[in-house]
PDB file of C-alpha atoms in Angstrom:
ATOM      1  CA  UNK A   1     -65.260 -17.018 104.562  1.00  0.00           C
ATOM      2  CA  UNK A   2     -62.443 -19.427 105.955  1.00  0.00           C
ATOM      3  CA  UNK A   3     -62.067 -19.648 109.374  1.00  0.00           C
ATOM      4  CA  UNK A   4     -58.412 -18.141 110.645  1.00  0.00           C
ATOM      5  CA  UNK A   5     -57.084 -21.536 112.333  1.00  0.00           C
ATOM      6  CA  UNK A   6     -53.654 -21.360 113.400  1.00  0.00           C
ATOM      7  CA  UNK A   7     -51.253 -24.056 111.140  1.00  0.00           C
ATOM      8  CA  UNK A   8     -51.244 -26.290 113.252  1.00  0.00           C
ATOM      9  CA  UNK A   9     -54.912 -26.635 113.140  1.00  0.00           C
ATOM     10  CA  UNK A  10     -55.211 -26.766 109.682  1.00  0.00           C
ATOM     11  CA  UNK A  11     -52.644 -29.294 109.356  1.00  0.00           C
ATOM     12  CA  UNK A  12     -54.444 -31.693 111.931  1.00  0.00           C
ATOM     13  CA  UNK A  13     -57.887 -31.094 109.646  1.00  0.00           C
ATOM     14  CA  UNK A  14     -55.588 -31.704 106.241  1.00  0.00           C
ATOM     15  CA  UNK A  15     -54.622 -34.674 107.485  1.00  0.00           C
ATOM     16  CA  UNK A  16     -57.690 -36.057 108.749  1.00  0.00           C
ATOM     17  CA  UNK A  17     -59.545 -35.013 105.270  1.00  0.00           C
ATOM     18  CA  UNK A  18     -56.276 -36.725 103.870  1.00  0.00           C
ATOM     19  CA  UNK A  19     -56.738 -40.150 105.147  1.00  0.00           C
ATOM     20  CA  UNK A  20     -60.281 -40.050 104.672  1.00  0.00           C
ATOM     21  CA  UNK A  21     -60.394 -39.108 100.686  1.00  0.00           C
ATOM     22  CA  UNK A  22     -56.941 -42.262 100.372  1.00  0.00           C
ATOM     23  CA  UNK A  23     -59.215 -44.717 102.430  1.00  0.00           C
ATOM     24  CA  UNK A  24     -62.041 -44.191  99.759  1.00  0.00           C
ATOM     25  CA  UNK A  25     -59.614 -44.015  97.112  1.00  0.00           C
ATOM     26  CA  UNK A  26     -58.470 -47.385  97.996  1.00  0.00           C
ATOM     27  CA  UNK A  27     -61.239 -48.729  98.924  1.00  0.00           C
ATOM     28  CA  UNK A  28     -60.167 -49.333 102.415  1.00  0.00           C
ATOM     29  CA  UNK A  29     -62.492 -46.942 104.663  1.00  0.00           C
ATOM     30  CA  UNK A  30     -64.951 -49.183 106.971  1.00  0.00           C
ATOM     31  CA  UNK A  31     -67.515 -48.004 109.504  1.00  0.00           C
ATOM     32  CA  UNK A  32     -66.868 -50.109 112.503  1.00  0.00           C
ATOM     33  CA  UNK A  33     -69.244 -49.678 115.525  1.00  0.00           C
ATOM     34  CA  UNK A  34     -68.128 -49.289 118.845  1.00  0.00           C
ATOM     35  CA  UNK A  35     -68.587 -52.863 120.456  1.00  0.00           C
ATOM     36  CA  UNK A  36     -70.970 -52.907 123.735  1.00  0.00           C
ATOM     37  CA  UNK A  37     -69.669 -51.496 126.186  1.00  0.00           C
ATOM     38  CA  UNK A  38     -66.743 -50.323 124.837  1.00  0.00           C
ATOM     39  CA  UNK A  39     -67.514 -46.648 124.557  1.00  0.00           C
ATOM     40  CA  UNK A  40     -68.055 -45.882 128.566  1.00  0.00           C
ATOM     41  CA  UNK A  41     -64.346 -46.802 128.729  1.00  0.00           C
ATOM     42  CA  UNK A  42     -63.116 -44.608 125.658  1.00  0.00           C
ATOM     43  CA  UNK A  43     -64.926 -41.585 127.245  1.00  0.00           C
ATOM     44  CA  UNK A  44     -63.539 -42.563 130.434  1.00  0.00           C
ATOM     45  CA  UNK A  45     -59.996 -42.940 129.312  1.00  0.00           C
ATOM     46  CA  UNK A  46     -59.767 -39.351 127.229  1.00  0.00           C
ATOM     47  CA  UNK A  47     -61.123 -37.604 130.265  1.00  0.00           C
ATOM     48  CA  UNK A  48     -58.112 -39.172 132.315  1.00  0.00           C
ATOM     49  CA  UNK A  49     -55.902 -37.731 129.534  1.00  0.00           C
ATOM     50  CA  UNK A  50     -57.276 -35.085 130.161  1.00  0.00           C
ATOM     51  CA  UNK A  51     -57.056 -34.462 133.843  1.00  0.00           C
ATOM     52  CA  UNK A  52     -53.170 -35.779 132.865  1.00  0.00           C
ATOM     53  CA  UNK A  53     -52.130 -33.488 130.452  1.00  0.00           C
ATOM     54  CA  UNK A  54     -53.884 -30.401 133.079  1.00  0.00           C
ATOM     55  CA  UNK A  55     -52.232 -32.270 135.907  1.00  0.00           C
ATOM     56  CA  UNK A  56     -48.555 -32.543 133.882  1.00  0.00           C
ATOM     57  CA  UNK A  57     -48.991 -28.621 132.391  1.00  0.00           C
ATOM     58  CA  UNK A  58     -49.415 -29.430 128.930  1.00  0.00           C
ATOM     59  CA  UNK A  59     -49.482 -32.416 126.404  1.00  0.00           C
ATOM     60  CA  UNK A  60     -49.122 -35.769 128.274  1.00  0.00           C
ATOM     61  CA  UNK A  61     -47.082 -36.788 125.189  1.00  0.00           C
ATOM     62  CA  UNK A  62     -44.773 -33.856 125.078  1.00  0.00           C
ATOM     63  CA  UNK A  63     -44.229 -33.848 128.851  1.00  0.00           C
ATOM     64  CA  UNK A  64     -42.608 -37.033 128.278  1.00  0.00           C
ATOM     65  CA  UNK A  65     -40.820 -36.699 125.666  1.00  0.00           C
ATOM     66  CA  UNK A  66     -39.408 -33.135 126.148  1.00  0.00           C
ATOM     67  CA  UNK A  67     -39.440 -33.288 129.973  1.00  0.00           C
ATOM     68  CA  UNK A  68     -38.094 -36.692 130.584  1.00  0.00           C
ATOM     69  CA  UNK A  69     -34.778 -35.088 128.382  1.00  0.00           C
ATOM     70  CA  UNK A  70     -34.045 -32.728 131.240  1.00  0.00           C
ATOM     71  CA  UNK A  71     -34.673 -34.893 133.948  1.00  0.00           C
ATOM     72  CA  UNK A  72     -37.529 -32.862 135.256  1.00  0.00           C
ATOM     73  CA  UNK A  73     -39.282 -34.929 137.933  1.00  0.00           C
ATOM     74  CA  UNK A  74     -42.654 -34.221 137.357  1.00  0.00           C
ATOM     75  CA  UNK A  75     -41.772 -35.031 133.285  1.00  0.00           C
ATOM     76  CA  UNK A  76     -40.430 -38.452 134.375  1.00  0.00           C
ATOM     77  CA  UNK A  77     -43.091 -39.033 137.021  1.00  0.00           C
ATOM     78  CA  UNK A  78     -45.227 -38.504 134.381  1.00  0.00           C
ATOM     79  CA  UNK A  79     -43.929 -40.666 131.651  1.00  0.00           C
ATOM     80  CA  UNK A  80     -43.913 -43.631 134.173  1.00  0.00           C
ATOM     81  CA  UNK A  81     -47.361 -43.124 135.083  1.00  0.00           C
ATOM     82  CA  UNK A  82     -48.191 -43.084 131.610  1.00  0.00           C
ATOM     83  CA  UNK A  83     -46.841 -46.261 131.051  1.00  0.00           C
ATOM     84  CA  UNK A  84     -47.612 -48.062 134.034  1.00  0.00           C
ATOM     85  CA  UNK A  85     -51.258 -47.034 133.487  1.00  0.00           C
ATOM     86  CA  UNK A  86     -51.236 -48.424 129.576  1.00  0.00           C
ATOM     87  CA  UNK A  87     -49.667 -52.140 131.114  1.00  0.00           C
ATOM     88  CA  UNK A  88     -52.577 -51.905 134.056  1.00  0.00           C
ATOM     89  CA  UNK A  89     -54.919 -51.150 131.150  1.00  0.00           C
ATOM     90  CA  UNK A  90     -53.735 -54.067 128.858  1.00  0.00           C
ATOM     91  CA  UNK A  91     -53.374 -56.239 131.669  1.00  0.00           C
ATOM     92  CA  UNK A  92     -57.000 -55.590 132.775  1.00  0.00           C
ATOM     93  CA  UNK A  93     -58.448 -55.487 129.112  1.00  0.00           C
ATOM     94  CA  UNK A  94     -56.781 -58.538 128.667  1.00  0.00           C
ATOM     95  CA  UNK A  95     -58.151 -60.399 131.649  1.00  0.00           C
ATOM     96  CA  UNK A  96     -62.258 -58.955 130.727  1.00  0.00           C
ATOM     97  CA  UNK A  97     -62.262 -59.591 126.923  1.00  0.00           C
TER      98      UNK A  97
END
């Protein structure tokens, strides 16, 4: 039987099968391996997005975006940290590559 996934879940897994099947379609789709190194930082980066969005109650994203509208301070707070964090992280990644 089908799992009963809410629509939004099914829509996330539509579009993932989506872009998959159009990348083999067009002959696009490439397996690129992480490069060396690469992947202790990726872990370490979603886990911070993860303490962020617990941290901001809710989606980092939508904190910012529906927050920052109504001047919350934590929403705003947030969104700056976001992007101060993302120039740091360029900045660094930048500087080591």
């Amino acid at each position: 039987t089908i799992p009963e996934f809410s629509f939004q879940i099914w829509f996330v897994l539509g579009l993932a099968v989506a872009a998959f099947i159009s990348a083999l379609v067009s002959r696009e789709f490439r397996f690129t391996p992480v490069p060396k190194g690469m992947l202790k930082y990726s872990i370490l980066g979603g886990g911070l997005m993860g303490i962020g969005g617990i941290v901001a109650y809710g989606c980092n994203v939508g904190q910012g975006l529906s927050g920052t509208s109504t001047l919350s301070l934590e929403s705003v707070l947030a969104t700056v940290s976001m992007f101060a964090g993302a120039a740091i992280t360029v900045k660094w990644w930048d500087r080591h590559s």
